[in-house]
XYZ file of N, CA and C in Angstrom:
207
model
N 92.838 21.551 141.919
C 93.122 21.848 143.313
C 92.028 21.338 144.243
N 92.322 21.135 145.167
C 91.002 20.670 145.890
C 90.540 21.908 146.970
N 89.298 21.424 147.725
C 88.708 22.518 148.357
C 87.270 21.803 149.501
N 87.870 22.073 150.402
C 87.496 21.276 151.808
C 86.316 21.619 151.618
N 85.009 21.003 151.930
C 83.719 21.985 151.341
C 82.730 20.812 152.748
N 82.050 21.987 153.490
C 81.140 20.741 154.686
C 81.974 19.986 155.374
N 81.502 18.773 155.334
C 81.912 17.785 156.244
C 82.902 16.568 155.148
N 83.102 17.408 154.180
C 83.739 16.283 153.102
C 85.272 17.073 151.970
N 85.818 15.930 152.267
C 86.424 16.828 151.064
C 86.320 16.473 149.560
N 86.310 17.325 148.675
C 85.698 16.834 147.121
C 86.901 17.313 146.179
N 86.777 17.118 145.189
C 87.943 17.152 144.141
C 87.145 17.601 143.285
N 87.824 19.124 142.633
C 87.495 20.294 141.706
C 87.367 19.555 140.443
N 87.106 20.057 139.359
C 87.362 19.949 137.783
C 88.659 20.240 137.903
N 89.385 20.051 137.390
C 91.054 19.913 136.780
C 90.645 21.081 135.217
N 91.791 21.527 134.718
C 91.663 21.921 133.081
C 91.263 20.987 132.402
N 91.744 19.734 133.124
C 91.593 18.108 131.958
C 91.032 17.335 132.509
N 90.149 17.423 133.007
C 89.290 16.929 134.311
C 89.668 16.729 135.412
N 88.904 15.604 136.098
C 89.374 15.198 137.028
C 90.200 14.529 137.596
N 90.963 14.779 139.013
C 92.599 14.388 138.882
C 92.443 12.942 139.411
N 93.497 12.127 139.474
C 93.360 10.876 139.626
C 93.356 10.579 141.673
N 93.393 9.421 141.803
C 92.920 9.645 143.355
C 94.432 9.295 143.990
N 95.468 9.216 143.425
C 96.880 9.739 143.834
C 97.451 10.901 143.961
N 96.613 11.732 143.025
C 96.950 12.930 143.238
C 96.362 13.725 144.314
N 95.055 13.399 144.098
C 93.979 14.105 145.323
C 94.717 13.585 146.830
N 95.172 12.058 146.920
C 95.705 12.072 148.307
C 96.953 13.321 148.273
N 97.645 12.765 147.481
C 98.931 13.557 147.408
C 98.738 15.242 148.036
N 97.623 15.685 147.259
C 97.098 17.148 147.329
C 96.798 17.377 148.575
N 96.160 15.921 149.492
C 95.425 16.456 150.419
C 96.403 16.398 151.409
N 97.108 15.119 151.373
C 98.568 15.174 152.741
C 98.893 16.514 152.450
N 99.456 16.976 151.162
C 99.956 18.219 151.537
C 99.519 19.270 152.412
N 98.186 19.863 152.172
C 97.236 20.379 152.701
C 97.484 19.941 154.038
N 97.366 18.599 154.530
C 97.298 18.594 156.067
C 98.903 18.889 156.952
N 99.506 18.729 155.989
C 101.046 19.024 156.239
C 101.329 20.283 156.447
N 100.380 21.379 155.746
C 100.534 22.827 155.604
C 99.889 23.152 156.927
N 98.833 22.886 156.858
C 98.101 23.246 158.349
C 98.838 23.166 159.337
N 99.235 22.162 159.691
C 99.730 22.001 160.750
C 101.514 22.541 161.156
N 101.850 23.051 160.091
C 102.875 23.658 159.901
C 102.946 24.841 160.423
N 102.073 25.737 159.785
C 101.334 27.117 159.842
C 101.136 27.089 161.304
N 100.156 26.241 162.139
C 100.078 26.192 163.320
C 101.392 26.007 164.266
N 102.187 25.403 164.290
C 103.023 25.102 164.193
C 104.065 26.875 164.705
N 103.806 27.171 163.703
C 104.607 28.543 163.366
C 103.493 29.768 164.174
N 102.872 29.317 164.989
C 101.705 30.026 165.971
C 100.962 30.759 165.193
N 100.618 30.344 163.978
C 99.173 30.878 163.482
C 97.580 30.593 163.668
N 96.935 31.162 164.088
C 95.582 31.789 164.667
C 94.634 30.737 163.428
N 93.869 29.646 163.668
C 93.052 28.784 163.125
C 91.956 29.252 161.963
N 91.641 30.642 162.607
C 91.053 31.907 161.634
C 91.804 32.035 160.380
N 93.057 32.739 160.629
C 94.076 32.473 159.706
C 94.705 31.861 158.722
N 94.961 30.868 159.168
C 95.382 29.545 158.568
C 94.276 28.992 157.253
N 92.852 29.198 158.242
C 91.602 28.796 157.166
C 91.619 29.520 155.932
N 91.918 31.041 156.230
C 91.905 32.018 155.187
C 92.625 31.989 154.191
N 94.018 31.534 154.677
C 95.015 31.620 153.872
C 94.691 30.589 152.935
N 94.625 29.239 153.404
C 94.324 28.218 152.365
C 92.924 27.832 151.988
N 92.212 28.895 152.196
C 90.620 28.640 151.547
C 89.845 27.510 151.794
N 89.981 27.206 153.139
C 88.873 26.098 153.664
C 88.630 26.624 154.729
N 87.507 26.014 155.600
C 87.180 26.564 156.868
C 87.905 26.465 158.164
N 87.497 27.148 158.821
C 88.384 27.261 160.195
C 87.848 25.465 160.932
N 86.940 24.967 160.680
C 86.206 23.779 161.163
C 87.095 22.947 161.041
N 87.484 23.098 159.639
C 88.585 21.728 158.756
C 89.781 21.912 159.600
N 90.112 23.176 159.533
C 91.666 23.791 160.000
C 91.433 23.135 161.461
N 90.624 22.806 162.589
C 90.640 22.083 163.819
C 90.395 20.822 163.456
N 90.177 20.362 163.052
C 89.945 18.886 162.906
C 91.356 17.929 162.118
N 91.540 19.091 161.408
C 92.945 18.471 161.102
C 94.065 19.003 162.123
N 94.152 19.839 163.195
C 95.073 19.537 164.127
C 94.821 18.785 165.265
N 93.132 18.491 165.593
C 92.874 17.547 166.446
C 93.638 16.189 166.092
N 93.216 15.946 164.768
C 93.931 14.658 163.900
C 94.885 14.195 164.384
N 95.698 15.585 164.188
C 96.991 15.323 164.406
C 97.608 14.645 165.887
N 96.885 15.360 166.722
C 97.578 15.327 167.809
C 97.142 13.878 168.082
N 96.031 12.910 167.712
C 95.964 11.803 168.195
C 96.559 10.933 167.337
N 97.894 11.022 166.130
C 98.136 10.214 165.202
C 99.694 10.403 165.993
């Protein structure tokens, strides 16, 4: 699973190591797909961070993202 950590995002140990870097995108669109969903659905940036275990920092930067893509 991955896990937004600082200013970077990094890729966990796997059971079988480490996952390949199709998956990690794969993992991470999702992730940014969720965020902005959640928001979306008027959830509180606090929130959102909590729920999916990264920071509230990440959780703005990926809807700033958004709004300029």
């Amino acid at each position: 699973p991955l896990r937004l950590v600082g200013s970077e995002m990094c890729i966990r140990d796997s059971a079988n190591g480490m996952i390949s870097r199709d998956e990690y995108e794969a993992e991470a669109q999702a992730k940014f797909d969720l965020v902005i969903e959640m928001k979306k659905r008027g959830m509180k940036q606090k929130d959102i961070a909590a729920e999916l275990g990264i920071t509230a920092s990440w959780v703005s930067r990926i809807i700033k993202s958004s709004k300029t893509s």
